[in-house]
Coordinates of C-alpha atoms (C1' of nucleotides) in Angstrom, one line a residue:
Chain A
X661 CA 82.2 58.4 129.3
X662 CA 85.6 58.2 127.5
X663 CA 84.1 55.8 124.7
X664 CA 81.1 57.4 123.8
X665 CA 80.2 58.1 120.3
X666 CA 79.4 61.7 119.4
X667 CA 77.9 63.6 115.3
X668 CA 81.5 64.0 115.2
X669 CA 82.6 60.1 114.6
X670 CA 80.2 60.3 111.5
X671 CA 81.2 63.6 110.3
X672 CA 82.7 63.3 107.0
X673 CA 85.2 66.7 106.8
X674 CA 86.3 65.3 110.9
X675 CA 89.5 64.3 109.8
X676 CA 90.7 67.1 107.8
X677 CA 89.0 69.9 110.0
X678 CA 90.2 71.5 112.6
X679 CA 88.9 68.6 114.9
X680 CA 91.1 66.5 113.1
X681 CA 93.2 65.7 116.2
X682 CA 92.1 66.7 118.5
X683 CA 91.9 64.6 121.8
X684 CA 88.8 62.9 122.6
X685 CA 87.9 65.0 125.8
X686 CA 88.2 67.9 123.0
X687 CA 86.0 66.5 120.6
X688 CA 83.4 66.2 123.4
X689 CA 83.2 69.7 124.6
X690 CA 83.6 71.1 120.9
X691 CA 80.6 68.6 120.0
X692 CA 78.8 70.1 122.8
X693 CA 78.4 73.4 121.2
X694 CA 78.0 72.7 117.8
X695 CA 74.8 73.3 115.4
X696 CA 74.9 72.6 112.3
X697 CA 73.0 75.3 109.9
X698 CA 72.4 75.1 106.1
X699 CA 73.1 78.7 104.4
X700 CA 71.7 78.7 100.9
X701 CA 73.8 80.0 97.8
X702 CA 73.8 83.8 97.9
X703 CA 73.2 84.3 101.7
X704 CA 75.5 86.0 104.1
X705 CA 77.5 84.5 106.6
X706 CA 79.8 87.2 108.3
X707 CA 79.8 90.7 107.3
X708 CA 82.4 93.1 107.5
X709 CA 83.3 95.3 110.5
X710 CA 80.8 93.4 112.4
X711 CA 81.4 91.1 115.4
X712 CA 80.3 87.5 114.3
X713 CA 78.5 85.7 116.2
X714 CA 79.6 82.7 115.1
X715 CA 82.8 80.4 114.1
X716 CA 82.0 77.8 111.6
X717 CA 83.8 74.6 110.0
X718 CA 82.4 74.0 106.4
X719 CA 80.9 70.3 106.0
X720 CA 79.6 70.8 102.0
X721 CA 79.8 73.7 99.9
X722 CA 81.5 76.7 99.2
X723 CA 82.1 79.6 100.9
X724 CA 83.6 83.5 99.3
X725 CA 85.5 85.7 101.5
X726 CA 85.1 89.4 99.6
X727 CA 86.8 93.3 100.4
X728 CA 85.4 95.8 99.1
X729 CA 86.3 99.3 98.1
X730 CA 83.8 102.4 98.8
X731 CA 83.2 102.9 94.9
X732 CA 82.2 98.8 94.6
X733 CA 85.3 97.1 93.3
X734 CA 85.1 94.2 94.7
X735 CA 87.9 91.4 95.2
X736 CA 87.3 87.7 96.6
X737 CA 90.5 87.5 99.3
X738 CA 89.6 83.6 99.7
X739 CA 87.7 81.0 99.0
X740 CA 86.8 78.2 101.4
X741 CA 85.7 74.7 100.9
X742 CA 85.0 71.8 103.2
X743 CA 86.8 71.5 106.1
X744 CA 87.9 74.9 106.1
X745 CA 87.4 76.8 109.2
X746 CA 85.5 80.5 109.0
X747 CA 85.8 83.3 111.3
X748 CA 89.0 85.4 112.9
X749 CA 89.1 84.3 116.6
X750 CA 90.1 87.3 119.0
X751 CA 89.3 89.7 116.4
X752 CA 86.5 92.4 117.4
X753 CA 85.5 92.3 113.9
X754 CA 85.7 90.2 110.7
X755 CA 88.1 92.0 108.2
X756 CA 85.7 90.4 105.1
X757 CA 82.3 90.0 104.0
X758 CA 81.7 86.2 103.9
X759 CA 78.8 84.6 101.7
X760 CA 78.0 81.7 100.5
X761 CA 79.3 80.9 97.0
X762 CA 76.8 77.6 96.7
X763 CA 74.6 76.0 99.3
X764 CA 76.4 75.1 102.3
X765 CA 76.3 73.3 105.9
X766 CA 77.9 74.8 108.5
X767 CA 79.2 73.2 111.7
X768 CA 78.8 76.7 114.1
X769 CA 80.1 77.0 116.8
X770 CA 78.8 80.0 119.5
X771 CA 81.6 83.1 119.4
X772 CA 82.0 83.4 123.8
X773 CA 82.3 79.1 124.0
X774 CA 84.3 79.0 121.5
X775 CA 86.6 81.4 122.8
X776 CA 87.0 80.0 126.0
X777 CA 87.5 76.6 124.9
X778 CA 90.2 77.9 123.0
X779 CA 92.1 79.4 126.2
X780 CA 91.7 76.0 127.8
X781 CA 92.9 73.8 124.9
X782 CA 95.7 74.3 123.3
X783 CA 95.6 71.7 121.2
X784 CA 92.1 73.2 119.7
X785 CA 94.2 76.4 119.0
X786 CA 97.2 74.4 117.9
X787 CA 95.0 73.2 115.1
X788 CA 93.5 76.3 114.4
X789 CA 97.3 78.3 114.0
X790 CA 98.1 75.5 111.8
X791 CA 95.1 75.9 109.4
X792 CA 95.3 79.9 109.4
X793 CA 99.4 79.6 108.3
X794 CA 98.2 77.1 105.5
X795 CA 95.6 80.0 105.0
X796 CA 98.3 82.4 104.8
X797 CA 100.5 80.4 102.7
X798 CA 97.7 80.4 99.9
X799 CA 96.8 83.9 100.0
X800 CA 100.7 84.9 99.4
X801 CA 100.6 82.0 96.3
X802 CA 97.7 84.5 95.6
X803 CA 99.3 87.6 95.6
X804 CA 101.7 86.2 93.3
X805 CA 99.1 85.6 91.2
X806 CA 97.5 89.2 91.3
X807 CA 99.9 90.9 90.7
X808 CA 102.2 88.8 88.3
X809 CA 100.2 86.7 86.0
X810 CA 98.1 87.0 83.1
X811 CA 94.8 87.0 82.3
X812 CA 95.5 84.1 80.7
X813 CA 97.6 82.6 83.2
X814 CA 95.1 83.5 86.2
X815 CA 92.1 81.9 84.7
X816 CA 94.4 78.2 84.1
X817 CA 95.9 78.5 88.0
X818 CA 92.2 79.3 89.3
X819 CA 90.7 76.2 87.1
X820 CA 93.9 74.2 88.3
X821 CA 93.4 75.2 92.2
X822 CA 89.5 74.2 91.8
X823 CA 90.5 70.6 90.3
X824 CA 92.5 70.1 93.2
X825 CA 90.2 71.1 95.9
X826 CA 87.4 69.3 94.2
X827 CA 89.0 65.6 94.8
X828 CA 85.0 64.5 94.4
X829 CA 86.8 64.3 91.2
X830 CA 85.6 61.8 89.2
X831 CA 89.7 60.6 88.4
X832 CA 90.8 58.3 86.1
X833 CA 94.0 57.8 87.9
X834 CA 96.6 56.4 85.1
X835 CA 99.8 54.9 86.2
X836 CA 101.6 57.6 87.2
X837 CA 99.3 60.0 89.1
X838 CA 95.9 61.5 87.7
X839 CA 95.8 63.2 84.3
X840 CA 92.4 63.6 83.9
X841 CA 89.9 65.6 86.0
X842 CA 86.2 66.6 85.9
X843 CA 84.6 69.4 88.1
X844 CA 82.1 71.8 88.9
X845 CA 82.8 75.8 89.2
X846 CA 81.2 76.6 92.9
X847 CA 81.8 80.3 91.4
X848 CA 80.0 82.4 88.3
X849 CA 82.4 83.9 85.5
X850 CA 81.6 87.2 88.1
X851 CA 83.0 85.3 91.3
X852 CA 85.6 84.3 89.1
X853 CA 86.4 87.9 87.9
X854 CA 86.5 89.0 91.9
X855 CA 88.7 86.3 92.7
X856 CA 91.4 86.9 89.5
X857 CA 91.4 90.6 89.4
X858 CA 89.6 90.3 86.2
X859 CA 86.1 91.3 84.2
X860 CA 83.6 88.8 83.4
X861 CA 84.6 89.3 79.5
X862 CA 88.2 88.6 80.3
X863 CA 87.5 85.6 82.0
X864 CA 84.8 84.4 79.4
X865 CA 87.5 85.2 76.6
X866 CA 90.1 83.0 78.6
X867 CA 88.0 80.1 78.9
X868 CA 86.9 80.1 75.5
X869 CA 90.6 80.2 75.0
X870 CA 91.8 77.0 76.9
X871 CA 88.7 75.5 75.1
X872 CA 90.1 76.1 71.8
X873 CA 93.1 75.1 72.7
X874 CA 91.7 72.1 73.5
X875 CA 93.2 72.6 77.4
X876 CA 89.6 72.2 78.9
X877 CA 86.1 71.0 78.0
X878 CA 83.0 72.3 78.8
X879 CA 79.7 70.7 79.3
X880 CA 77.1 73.1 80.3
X881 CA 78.7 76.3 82.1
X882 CA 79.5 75.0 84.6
X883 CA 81.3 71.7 84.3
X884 CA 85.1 71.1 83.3
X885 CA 86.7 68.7 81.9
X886 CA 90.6 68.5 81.9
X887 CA 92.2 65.9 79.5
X888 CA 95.7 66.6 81.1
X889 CA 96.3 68.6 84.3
X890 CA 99.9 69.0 83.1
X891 CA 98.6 70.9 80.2
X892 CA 96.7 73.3 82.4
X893 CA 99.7 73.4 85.2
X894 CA 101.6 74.7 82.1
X895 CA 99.0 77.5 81.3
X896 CA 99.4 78.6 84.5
X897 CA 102.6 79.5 84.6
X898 CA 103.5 80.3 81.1
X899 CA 101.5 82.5 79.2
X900 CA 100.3 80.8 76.0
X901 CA 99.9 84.3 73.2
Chain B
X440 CA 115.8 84.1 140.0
X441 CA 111.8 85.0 139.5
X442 CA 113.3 88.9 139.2
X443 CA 116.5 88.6 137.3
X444 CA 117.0 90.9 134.3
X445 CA 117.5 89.5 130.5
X446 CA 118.7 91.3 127.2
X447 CA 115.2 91.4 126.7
X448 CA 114.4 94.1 129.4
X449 CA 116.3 96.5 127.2
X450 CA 115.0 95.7 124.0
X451 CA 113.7 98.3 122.0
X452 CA 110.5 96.2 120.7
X453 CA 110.0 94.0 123.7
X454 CA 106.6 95.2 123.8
X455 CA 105.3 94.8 120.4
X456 CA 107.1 91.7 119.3
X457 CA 106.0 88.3 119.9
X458 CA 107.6 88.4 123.3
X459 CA 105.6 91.6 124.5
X460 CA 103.2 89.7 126.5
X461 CA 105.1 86.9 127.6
X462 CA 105.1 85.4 131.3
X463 CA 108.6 86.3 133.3
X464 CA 109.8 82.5 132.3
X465 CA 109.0 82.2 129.0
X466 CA 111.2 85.7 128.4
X467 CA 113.7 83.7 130.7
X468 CA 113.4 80.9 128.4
X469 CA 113.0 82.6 125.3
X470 CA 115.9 84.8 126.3
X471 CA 118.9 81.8 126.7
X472 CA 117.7 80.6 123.3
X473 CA 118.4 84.0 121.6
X474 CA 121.1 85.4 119.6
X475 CA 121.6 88.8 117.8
X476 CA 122.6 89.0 114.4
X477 CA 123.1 91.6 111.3
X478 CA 122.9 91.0 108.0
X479 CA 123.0 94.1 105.6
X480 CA 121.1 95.4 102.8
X481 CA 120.5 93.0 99.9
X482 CA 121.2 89.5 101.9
X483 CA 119.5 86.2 102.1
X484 CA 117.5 85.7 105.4
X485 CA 115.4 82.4 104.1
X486 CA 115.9 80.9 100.9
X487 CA 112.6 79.0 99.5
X488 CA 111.9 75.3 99.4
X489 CA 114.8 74.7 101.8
X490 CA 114.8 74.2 105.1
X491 CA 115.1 77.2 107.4
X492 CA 117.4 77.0 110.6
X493 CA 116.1 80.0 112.7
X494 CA 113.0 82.0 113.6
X495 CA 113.7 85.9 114.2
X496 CA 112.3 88.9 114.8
X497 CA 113.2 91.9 113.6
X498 CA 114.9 94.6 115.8
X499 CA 115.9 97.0 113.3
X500 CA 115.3 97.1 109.7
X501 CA 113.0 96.3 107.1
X502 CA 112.7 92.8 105.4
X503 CA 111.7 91.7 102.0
X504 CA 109.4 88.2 101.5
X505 CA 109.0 87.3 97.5
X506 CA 107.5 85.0 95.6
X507 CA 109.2 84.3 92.1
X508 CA 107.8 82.2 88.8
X509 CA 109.9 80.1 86.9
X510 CA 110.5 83.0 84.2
X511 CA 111.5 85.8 86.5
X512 CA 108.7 87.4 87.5
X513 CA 108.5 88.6 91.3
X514 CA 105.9 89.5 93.6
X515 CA 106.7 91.0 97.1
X516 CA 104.5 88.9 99.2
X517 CA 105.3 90.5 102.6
X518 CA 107.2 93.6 104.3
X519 CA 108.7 92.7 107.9
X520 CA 109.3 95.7 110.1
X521 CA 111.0 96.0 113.6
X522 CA 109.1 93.9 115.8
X523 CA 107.5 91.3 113.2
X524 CA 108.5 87.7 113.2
X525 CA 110.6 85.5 110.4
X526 CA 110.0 82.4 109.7
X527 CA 107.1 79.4 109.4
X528 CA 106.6 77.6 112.1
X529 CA 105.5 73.9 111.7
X530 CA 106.3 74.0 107.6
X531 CA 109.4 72.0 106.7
X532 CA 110.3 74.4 104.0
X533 CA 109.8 78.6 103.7
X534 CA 107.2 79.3 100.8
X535 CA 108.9 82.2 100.2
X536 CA 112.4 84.1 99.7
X537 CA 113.4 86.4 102.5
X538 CA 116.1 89.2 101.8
X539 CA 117.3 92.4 104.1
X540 CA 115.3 95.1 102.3
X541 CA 117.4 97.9 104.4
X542 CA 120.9 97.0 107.2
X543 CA 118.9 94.7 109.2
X544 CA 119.5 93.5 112.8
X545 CA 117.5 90.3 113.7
X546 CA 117.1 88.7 117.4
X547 CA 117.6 84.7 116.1
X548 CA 116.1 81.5 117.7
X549 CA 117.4 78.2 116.8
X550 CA 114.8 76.5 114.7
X551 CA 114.8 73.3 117.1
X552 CA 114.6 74.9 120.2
X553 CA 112.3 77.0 119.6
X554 CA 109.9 74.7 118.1
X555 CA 110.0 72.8 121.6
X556 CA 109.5 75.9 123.2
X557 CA 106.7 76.4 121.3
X558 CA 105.3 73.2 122.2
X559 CA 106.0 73.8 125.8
X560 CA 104.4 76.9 126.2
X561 CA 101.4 77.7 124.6
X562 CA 101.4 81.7 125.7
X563 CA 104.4 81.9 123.1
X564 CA 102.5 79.5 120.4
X565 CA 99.4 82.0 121.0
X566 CA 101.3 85.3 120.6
X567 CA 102.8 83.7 117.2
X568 CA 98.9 83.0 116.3
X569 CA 97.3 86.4 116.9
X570 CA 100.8 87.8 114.7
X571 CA 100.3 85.6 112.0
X572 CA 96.1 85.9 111.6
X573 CA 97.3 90.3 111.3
X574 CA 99.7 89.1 108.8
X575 CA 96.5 87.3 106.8
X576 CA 94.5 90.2 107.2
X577 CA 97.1 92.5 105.8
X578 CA 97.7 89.7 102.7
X579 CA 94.3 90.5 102.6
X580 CA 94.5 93.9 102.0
X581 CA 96.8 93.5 99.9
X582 CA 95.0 91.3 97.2
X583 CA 92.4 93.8 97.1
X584 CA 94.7 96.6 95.9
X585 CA 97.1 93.9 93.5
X586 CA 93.7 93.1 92.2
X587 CA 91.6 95.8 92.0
X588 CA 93.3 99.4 92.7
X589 CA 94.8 101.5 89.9
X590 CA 98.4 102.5 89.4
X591 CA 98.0 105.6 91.3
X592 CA 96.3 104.5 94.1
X593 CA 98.4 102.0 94.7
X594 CA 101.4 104.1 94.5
X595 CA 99.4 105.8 97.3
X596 CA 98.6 103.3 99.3
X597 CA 102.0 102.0 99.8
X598 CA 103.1 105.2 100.2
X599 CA 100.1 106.0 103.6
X600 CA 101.2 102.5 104.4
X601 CA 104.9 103.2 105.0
X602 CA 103.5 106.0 106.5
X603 CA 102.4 104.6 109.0
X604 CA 104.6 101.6 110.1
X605 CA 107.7 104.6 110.4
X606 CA 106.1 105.6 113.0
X607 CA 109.7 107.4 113.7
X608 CA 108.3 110.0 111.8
X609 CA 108.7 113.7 112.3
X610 CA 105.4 113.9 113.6
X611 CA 103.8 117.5 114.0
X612 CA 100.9 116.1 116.0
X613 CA 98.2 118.7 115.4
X614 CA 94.9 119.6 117.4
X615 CA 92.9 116.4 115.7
X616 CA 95.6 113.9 114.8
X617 CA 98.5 114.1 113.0
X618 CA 98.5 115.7 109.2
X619 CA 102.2 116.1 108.4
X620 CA 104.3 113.0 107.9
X621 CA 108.2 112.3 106.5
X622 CA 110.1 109.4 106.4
X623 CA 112.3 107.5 104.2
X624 CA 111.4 104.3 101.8
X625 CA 112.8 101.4 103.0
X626 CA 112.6 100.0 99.2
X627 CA 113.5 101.1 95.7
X628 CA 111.3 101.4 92.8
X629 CA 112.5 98.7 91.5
X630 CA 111.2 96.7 95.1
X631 CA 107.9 99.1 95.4
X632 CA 107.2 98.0 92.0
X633 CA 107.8 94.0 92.7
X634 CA 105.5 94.3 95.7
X635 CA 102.3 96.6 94.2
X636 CA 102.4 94.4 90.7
X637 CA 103.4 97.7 88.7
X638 CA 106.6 98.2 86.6
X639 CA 109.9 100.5 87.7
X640 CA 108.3 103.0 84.9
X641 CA 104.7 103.3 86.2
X642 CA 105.6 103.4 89.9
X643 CA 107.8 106.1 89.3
X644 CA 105.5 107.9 87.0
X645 CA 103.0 107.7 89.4
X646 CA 105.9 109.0 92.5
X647 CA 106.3 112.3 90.2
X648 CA 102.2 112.6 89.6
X649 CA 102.0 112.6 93.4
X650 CA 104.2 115.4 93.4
X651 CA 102.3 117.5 90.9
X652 CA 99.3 117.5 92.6
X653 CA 101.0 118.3 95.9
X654 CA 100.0 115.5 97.7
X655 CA 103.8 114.4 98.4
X656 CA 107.2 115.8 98.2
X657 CA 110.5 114.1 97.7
X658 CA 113.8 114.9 99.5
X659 CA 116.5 113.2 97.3
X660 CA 115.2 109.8 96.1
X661 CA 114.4 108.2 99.0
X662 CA 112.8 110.8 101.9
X663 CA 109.0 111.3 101.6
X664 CA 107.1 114.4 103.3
X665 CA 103.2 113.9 103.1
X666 CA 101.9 117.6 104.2
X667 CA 98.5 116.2 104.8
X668 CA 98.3 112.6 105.5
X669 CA 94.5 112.5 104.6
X670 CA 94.8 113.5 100.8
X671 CA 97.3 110.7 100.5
X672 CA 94.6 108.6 102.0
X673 CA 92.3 110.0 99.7
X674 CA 94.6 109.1 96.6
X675 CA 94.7 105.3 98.2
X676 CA 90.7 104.9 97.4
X677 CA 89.6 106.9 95.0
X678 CA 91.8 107.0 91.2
X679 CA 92.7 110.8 91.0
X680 CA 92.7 111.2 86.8
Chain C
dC1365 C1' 56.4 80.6 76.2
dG1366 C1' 58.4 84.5 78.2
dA1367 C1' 61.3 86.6 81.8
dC1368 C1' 65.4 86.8 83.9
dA1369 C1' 70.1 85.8 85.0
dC1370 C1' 74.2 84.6 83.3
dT1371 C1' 77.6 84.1 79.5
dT1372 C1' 79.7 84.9 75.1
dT1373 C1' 81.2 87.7 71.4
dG1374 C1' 82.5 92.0 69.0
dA1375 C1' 84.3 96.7 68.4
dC1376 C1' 86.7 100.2 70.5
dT1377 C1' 89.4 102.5 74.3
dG1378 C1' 92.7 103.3 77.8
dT1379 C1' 95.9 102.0 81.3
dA1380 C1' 100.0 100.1 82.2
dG1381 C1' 103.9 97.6 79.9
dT1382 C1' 107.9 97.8 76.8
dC1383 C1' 111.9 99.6 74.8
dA1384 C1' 115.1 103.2 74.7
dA1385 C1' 117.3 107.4 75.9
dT1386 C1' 118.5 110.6 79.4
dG1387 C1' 119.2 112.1 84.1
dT1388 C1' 121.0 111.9 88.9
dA1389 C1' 123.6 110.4 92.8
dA1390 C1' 127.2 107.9 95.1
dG1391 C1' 131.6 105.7 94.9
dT1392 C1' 136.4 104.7 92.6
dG1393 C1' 140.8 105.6 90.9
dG1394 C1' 143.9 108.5 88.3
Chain D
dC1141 C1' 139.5 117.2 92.4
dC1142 C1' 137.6 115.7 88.5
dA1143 C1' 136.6 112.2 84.9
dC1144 C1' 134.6 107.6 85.0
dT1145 C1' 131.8 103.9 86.4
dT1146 C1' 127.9 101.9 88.3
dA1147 C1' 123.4 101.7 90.1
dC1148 C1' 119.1 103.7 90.3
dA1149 C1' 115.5 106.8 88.6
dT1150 C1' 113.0 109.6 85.3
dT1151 C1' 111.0 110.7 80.9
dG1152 C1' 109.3 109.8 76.2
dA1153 C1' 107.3 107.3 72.3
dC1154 C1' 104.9 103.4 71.1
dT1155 C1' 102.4 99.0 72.0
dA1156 C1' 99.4 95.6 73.8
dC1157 C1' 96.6 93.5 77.1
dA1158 C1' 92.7 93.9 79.6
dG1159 C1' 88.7 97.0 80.4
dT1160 C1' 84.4 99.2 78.7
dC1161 C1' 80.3 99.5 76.3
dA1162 C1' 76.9 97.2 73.6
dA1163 C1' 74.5 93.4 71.5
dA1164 C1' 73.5 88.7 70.9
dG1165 C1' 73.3 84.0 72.8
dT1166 C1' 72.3 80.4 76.2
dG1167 C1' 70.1 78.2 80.0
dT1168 C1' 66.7 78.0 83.7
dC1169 C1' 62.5 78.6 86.1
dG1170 C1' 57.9 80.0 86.7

DNA sequence: CGACACTTTGACTGTAGTCAATGTAAGTGG
DNA sequence: CCACTTACATTGACTACAGTCAAAGTGTCG
């Protein structure tokens, strides 16, 4: 039936996901195969040099995509919030450990029917190229990031990228754009550390550092508050010393 | 003509490069949009934030993506060798700088016309896919040794992984695999350093460490010879101090 | 309340960065 | 052919930023 109503017309990531547009004979046979699947914080989702068995978009939460080397050193390659898709079609095996970073809902969908709906619509795997070059695009910023900026400077882009990914924001939008922004961390000062290339010290120290300076505020350990975005965009390019 | 010949029969990386697995009319079609072109050592390709006007891939020659902040500093966000692909498709503006890293030959396509191509025929769209998810795996990589390996080990791993790509090398395959490798750095120290996050100083400090402990030789500045490729590898993981 | 996980703070260390001088190779012109 | 220039690379002395080790502080949950 070309009019009927599927979980998909009440999803609330549908229009930024990978489904976004897809055409409605699409969104039927993708809806077909989907299950959704809560993953509590800490769990595993995909690991490493394993073949998934599952693709995934992300409807709430936050998921961590980590490498790790033989000795432990560990380093977060990317971090995925709703709407973001998980899992490297045609791959034999995932190149990263995936967990989940809070509690999360999945939209899975089934590695073989996945994979052939692919092959048959383009427009599916349109979508999918177009989220993985965005994907791309950010983990290049990253790089820039790793190997460029300071500790200082890392801690102020990672607090930056969060408030902009977190527009649950609760924004006081002023008259030319927002200012003001108030979030949660999804990660712990160790995610954080994994993520920046850093120790949990250094990041404490930095934070405690844009507090004093009066760049952020913190209520609990988890919760920021950011009188002026500009002030923090400026910390994250310039080192303050 | 279903059998006619193209430039493309001859090319030396028509079976690795985006066009390797390509029906007999999309090569047709890919072919009459195609046009060779040189650029030497220490050109422009792509300037960021602007507007590119071809895709390429590369024929011959090694090429240079970078990321620069405001105050100078540069990261190397990508190496292009023969066979990879230029330019992002679907973006109105390249995120990053691209610059002949070596004498470069390039095989061009018209950014317009090959966008439509792209859209006509989704074999091409799906080659471009599978290249750019190894690219994200190898940006991966990457962040894991910007932000977690030491000096020396990434002075090694860049080393293994030029190693590797120059697959050109003098190769003294041996019973199990091949030990010996020597080939020639497409970069400078000043480039190596700009891509692993390290100063000119350290990376070359760490080039004459290598040579100490035997695990690499140097011929002039610029030729490599790696007697036993799985010490290098060894040097990659673990910090020798 | 106590146990545990996470975070902050402090003192000290070490790795890589900075600044500066010297070395090497390739190319130019007298 | 040999000074001279220029660009790139190496080496050395010193510094500083972030890491390490250790202790104390904070928050949460049973």
């Amino acid at each position: 039936m070309p009019g009927s109503t599927t979980a998909c017309d009440a999803c609330a990531i549908r229009h930024r996901a990978v489904c976004g547009s897809l055409t409605r004979d699409e969104i039927l046979q993708l809806n077909q195969i989907a299950r959704h699947k809560h993953v509590s914080a800490g769990q595993t989702i995909l690991t490493d040099h394993e073949r998934p068995e599952y693709f995934a978009n992300i409807i709430a939460g936050v998921v961590k995509l980590t490498k790790t080397l033989a000795d432990g050193r560990q380093q977060i390659v990317g971090l995925q919030f709703p709407s973001d898709f998980i899992g490297r079609p045609f791959g034999s095996r995932s190149p990263y450990y995936a967990e989940a970073a809070t509690d999360v809902t999945l939209c899975t969908f089934g590695k073989e029917r996945f994979e052939r709906l692919l092959m048959q619509h383009p427009g599916i795997e349109h979508r999918l190229f177009e989220h993985t070059l965005d994907e791309l695009d950010a983990a290049q910023e990253w790089m820039l990031l790793l190997g460029r900026k300071s500790a200082s400077e890392k801690v102020a882009s990672f607090l930056l990228m969060i408030a902009r990914r977190s527009r649950q924001v609760t924004c006081e939008a002023n008259k030319d754009g927002l200012h003001f922004a108030k979030f949660d961390l999804p990660l712990t000062r160790a995610d954080i550390g994994d993520y920046l290339g850093l120790t949990i010290e250094t990041v404490s120290r930095q934070m405690t550092r844009l507090k004093s300076q009066g760049i952020i505020k913190l209520e609990g350990m988890r919760t920021v508050i950011v009188p002026e975005l500009d002030h923090l965009a400026e910390a994250a390019e310039i080192d303050q010393s």
